[in-house]
XYZ file of C-alpha atoms in Angstrom:
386
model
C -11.382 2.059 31.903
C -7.947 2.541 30.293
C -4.020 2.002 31.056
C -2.370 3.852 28.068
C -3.827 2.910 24.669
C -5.670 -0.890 26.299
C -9.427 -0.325 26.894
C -12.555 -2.469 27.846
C -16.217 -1.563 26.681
C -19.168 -3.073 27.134
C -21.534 -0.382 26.310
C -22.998 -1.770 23.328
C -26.213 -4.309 22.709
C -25.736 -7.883 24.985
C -22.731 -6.187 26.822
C -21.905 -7.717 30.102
C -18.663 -7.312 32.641
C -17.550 -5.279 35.408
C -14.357 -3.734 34.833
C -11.891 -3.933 37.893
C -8.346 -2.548 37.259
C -6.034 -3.484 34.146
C -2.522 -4.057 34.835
C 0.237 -4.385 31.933
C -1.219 -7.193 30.087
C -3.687 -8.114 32.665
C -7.418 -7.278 32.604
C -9.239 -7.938 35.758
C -13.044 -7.982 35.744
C -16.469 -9.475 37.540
C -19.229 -10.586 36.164
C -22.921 -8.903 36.075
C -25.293 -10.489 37.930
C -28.865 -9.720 36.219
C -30.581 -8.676 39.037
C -30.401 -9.640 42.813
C -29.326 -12.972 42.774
C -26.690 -15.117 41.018
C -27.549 -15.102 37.417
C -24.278 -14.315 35.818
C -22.608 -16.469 33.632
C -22.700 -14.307 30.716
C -20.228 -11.980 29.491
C -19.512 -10.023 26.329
C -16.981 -7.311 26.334
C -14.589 -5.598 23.648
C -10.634 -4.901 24.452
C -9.005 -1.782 21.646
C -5.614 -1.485 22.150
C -4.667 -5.376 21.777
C -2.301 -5.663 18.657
C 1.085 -7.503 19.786
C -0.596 -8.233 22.985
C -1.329 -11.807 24.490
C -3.631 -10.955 27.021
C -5.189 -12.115 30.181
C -8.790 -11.637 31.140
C -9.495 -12.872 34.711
C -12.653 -12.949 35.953
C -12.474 -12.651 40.013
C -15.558 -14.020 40.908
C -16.394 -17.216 39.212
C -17.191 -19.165 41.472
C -19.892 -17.097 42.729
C -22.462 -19.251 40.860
C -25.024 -21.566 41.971
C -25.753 -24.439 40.311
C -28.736 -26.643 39.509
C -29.425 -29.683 41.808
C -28.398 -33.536 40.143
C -25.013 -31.863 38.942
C -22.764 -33.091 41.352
C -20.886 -35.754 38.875
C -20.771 -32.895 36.052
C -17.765 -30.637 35.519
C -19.013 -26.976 36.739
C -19.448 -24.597 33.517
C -15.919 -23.062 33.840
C -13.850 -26.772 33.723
C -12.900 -27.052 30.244
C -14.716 -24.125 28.830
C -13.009 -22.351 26.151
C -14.606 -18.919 25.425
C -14.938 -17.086 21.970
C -12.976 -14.435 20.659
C -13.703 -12.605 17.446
C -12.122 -9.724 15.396
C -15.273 -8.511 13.684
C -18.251 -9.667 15.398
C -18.760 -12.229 12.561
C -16.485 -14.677 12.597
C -15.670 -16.536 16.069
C -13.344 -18.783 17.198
C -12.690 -20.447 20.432
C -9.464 -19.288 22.990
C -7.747 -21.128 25.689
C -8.527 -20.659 29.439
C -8.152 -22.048 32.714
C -9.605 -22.102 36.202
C -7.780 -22.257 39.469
C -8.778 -21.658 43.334
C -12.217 -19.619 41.532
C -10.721 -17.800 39.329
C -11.012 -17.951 35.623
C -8.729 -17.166 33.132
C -8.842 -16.322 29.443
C -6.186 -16.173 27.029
C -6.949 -13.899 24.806
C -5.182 -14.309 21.407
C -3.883 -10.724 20.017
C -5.994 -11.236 16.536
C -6.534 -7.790 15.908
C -5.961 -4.131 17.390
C -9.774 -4.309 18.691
C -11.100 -7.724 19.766
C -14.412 -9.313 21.215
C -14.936 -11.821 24.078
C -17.615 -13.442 24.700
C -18.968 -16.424 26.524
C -20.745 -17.807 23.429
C -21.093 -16.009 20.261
C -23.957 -13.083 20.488
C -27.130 -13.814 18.195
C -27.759 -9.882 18.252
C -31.443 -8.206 17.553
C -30.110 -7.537 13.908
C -29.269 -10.846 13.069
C -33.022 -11.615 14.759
C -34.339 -8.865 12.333
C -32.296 -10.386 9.038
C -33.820 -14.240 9.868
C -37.680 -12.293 10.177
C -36.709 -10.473 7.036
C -35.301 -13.955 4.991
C -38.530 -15.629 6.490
C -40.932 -13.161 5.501
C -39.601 -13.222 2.080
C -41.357 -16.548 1.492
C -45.058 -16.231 0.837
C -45.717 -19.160 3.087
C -44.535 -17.358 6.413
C -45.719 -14.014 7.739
C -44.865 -11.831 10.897
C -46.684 -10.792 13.729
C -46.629 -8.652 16.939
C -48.109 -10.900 19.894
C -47.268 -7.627 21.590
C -44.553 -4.972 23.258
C -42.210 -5.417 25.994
C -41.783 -3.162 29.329
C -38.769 -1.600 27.196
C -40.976 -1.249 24.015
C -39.452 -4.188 22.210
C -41.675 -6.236 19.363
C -42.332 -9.538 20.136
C -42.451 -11.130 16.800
C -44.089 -14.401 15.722
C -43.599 -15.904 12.627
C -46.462 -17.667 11.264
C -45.876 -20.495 8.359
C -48.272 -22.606 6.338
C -52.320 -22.226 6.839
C -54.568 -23.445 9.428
C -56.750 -26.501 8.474
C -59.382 -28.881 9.422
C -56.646 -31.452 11.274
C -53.676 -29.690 10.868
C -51.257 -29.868 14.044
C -50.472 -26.412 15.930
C -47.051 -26.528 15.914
C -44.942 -24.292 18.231
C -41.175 -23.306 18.324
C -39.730 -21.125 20.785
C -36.027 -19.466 21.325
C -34.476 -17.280 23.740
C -36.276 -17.319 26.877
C -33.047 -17.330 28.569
C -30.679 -14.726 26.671
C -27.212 -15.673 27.357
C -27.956 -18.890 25.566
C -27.860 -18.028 21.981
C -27.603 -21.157 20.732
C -31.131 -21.362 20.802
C -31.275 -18.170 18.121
C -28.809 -20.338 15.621
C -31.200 -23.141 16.052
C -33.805 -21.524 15.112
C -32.391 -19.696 11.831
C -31.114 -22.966 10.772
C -34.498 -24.253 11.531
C -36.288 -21.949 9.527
C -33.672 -22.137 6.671
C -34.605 -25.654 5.728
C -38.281 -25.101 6.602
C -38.466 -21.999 3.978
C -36.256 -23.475 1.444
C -38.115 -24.270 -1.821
C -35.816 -27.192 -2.838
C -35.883 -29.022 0.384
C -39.257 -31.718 0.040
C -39.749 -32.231 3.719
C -39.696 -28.159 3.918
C -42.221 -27.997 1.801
C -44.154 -31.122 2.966
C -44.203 -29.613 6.779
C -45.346 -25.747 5.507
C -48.163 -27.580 3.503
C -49.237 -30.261 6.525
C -48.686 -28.247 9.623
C -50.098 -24.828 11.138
C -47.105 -23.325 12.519
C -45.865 -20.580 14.889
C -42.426 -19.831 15.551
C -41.541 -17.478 18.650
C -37.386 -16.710 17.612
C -36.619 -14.593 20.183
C -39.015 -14.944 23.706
C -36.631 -12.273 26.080
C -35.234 -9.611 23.535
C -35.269 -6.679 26.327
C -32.897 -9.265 28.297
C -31.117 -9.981 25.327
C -30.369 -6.441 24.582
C -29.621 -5.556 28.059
C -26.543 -8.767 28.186
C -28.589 -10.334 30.646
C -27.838 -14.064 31.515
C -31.487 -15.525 32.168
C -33.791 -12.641 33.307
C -35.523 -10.217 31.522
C -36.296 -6.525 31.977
C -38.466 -6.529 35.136
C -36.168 -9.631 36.937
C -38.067 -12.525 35.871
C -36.374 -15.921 34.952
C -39.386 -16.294 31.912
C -38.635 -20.211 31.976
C -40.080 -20.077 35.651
C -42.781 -18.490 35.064
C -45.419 -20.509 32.866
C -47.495 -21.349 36.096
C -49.716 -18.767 37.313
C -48.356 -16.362 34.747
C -48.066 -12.636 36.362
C -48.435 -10.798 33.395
C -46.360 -7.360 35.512
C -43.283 -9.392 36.076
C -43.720 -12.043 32.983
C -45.445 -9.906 30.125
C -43.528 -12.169 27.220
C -44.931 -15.331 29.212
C -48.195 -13.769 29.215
C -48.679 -12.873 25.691
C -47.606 -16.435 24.089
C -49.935 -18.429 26.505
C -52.428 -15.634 25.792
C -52.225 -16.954 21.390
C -51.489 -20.335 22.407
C -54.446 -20.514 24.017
C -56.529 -18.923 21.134
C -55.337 -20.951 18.469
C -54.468 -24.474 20.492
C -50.881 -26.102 20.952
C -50.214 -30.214 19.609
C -46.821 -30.140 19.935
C -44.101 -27.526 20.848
C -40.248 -27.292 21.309
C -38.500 -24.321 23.302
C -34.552 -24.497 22.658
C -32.025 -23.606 25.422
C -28.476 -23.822 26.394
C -26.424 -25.687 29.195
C -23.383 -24.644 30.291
C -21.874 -27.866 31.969
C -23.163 -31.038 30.050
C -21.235 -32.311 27.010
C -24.055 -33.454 25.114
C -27.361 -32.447 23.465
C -30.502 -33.559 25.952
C -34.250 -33.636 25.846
C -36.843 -33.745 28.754
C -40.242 -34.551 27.392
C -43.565 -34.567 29.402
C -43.158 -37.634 31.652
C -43.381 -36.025 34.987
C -46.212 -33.780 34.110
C -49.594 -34.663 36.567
C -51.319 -35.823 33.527
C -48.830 -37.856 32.171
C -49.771 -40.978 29.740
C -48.618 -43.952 27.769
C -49.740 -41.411 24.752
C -47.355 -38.610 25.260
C -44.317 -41.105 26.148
C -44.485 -42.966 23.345
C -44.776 -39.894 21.326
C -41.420 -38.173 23.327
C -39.853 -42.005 22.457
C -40.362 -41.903 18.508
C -39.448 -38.293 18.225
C -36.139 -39.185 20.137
C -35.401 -42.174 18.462
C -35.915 -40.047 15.159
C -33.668 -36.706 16.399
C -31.247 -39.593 16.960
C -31.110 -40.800 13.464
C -31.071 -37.219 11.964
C -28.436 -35.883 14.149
C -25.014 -37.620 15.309
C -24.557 -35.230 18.232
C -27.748 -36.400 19.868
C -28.115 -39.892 21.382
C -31.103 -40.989 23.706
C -28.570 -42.511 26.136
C -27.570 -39.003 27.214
C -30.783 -38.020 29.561
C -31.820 -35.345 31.610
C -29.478 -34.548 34.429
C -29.658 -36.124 37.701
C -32.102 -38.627 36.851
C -36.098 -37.790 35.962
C -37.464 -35.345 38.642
C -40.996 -37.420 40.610
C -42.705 -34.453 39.752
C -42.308 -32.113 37.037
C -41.751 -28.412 37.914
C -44.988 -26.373 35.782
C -43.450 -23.326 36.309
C -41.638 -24.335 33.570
C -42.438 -23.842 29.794
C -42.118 -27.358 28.468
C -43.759 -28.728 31.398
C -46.756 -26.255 31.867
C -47.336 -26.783 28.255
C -47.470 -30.410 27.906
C -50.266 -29.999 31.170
C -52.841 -27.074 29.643
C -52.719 -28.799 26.297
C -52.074 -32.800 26.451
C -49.689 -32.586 23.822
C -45.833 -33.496 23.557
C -44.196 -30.482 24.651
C -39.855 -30.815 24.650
C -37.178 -29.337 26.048
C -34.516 -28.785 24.075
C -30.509 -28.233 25.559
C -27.332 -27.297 23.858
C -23.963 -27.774 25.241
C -22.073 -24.567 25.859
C -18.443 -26.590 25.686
C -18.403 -29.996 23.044
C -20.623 -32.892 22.890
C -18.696 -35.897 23.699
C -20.475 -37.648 20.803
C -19.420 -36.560 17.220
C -16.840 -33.940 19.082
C -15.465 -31.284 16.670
C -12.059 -30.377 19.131
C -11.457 -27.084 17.485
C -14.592 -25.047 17.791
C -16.870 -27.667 20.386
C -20.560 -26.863 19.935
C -20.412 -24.007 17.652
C -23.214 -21.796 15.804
C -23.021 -23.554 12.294
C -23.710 -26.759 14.523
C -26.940 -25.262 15.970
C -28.274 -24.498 12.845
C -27.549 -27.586 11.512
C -29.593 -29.295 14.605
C -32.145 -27.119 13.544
C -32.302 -28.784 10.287
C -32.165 -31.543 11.608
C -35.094 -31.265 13.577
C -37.385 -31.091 11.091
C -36.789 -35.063 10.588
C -38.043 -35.457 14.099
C -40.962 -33.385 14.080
C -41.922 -35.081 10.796
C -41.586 -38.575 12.727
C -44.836 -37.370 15.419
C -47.230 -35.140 13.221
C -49.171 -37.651 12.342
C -50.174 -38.585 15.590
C -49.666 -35.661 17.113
C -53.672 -36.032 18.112
């Protein structure tokens, strides 16, 4: 799509919009839905032809998006969302918008001749490939295949320290959904303090825990710019009850190893696109549910808290606790097979409100460095994990 020398791509990895028309300085687009349905908040698109230009993306339907019950109170995802804009693919940095009568607007900043939007920045397969390569590097952590996706994709595990008489199973997973990747800085900076030879707890967790780290659950819908689903139209983080392994093959093949080698705690990181805050659900609604496994959720809490400013206990799950927990989720479904604290883990898209930082909100560095941070929690439970 071109008007003299102004063009819009998407056709490269995580690419998503549709274009519509472009008009002087005015680029009109839609978004992608992933399948049939309304899963389409993502976008990532490139503009050439941009020098002296302040431009204006508008995306025509917006407001074409569901959203999740208990919300009502919550600014929708486009109120007060500033997108990124970047002039290499490296370095991001957030650009005004607004939305009107459904329709939202992005300023786009002329930073360069060639310039890339996106609605947070992309954690691409290479930077997955560069975080398995860093990891591997350490002696203590080796790579696996649990298997290959419909679209002949690895999907790698990382496995760190040794298994032991007593030693906790501990799981980490990333990316079921791929549009929020958040969850793929989290992890790096997880792993990054976890790895590093001069950091004690590090160390002290590689040598006392058995652990397996899933980076990247969805990387054909991650490659494809899909918001939530992945190759064959399954929302993965629906799908841990009853597992179809033809629609949910990625679900399939973790639950197959997590039931080999046992599961005592696990964490699966996301993203949210309304809340300004950092959340956690834990296992309280599960059938099973017991004083155990809520004082367990409590301590590790109460220890995120102290380890991380953006996080506070007082910010809960939206809406209120559900009466019953939905298994069909990963967190959930875990916690149930295997009595053990399994958490749910959610990122703001925007800013938290606590510990704001107004120029970037919830960036990447600050994703990694919740990742780091997490290891004080984890280190809080593992002793009575079982």
């Amino acid at each position: 799509m071109s008007q003299g020398t102004l063009t819009l791509s998407t056709g490269f990895e995580g690419g998503s919009a549709l274009p519509v028309s472009v008009s002087g300085e005015t680029l009109r687009i839609r978004l992608r839905a992933d399948a049939a349905g309304r899963d389409m908040n993502w976008f990532y698109f490139r503009i050439s032809g941009a020098a002296g230009r302040e431009l204006r993306v508008v995306i025509e339907n917006a407001s074409d998006l569901s959203r999740l019950a208990g919300r009502d109170e919550v600014p929708d995802c486009w109120t007060g969302y500033r997108p990124f804009v970047s002039a290499n693919r490296r370095d991001w940095t957030r650009c005004d918008a607004d939305y009107a009568d459904g329709v939202f607007t992005i300023k786009t900043p002329a930073v360069a001749d060639t310039v890339w939007v996106a609605y947070y920045p992309p954690f691409p397969m290479d930077r997955h490939d560069a975080m398995i390569a860093a990891a591997v590097s350490d002696g203590r952590c080796r790579l696996e295949r649990l298997g290959v996706t419909p679209q002949g994709r690895d999907l790698d595990l990382l496995r760190i320290g040794t298994p032991g008489p007593g030693k906790p199973k501990v799981w980490i997973m990333g990316r079921q959904h791929p549009s929020e990747t958040m969850a793929g800085f989290f992890v790096e900076g997880l792993l990054a303090r976890l790895l590093d030879p001069s950091d004690a707890l590090g160390r002290a967790l590689c040598d006392a825990l058995d652990i397996f780290v899933v980076p990247t659950v969805n990387p054909d819908g991650c490659a494809m710019g899909n918001t939530r689903l992945n190759a064959r139209g399954m929302n993965l983080n629906r799908a841990w009850d009853g597992t179809d392994p033809e629609t949910a093959p990625e679900v399939a093949m973790i639950l197959t190893r997590m039931r080999a080698e046992g599961v005592d705690f696990c964490l699966d990181a996301h993203g949210d696109e309304e809340l300004p805050y950092v959340f956690l659900g834990g296992p309280l609604e599960i059938p099973s549910r017991s004083s155990r496994l809520d004082t367990l959720f409590n301590d590790f809490g109460q220890a995120l808290e102290r380890s991380c400013p953006a996080y506070s206990m007082d910010d809960p799950y939206p809406g209120g606790a559900p009466e019953t927990a939905d298994l069909r989720m990963a967190w959930n479904a875990i916690a149930e097979e295997f009595d053990c604290l399994s958490i749910l883990l959610e990122m703001p898209f925007k800013d938290t409100h606590r510990d704001s930082d107004p120029e970037m909100g919830w960036s990447p560095a600050r994703s990694a460095d919740l990742g780091r941070s997490m290891l004080d929690a984890i280190d809080a439970v593992r002793r009575r994990l079982r």
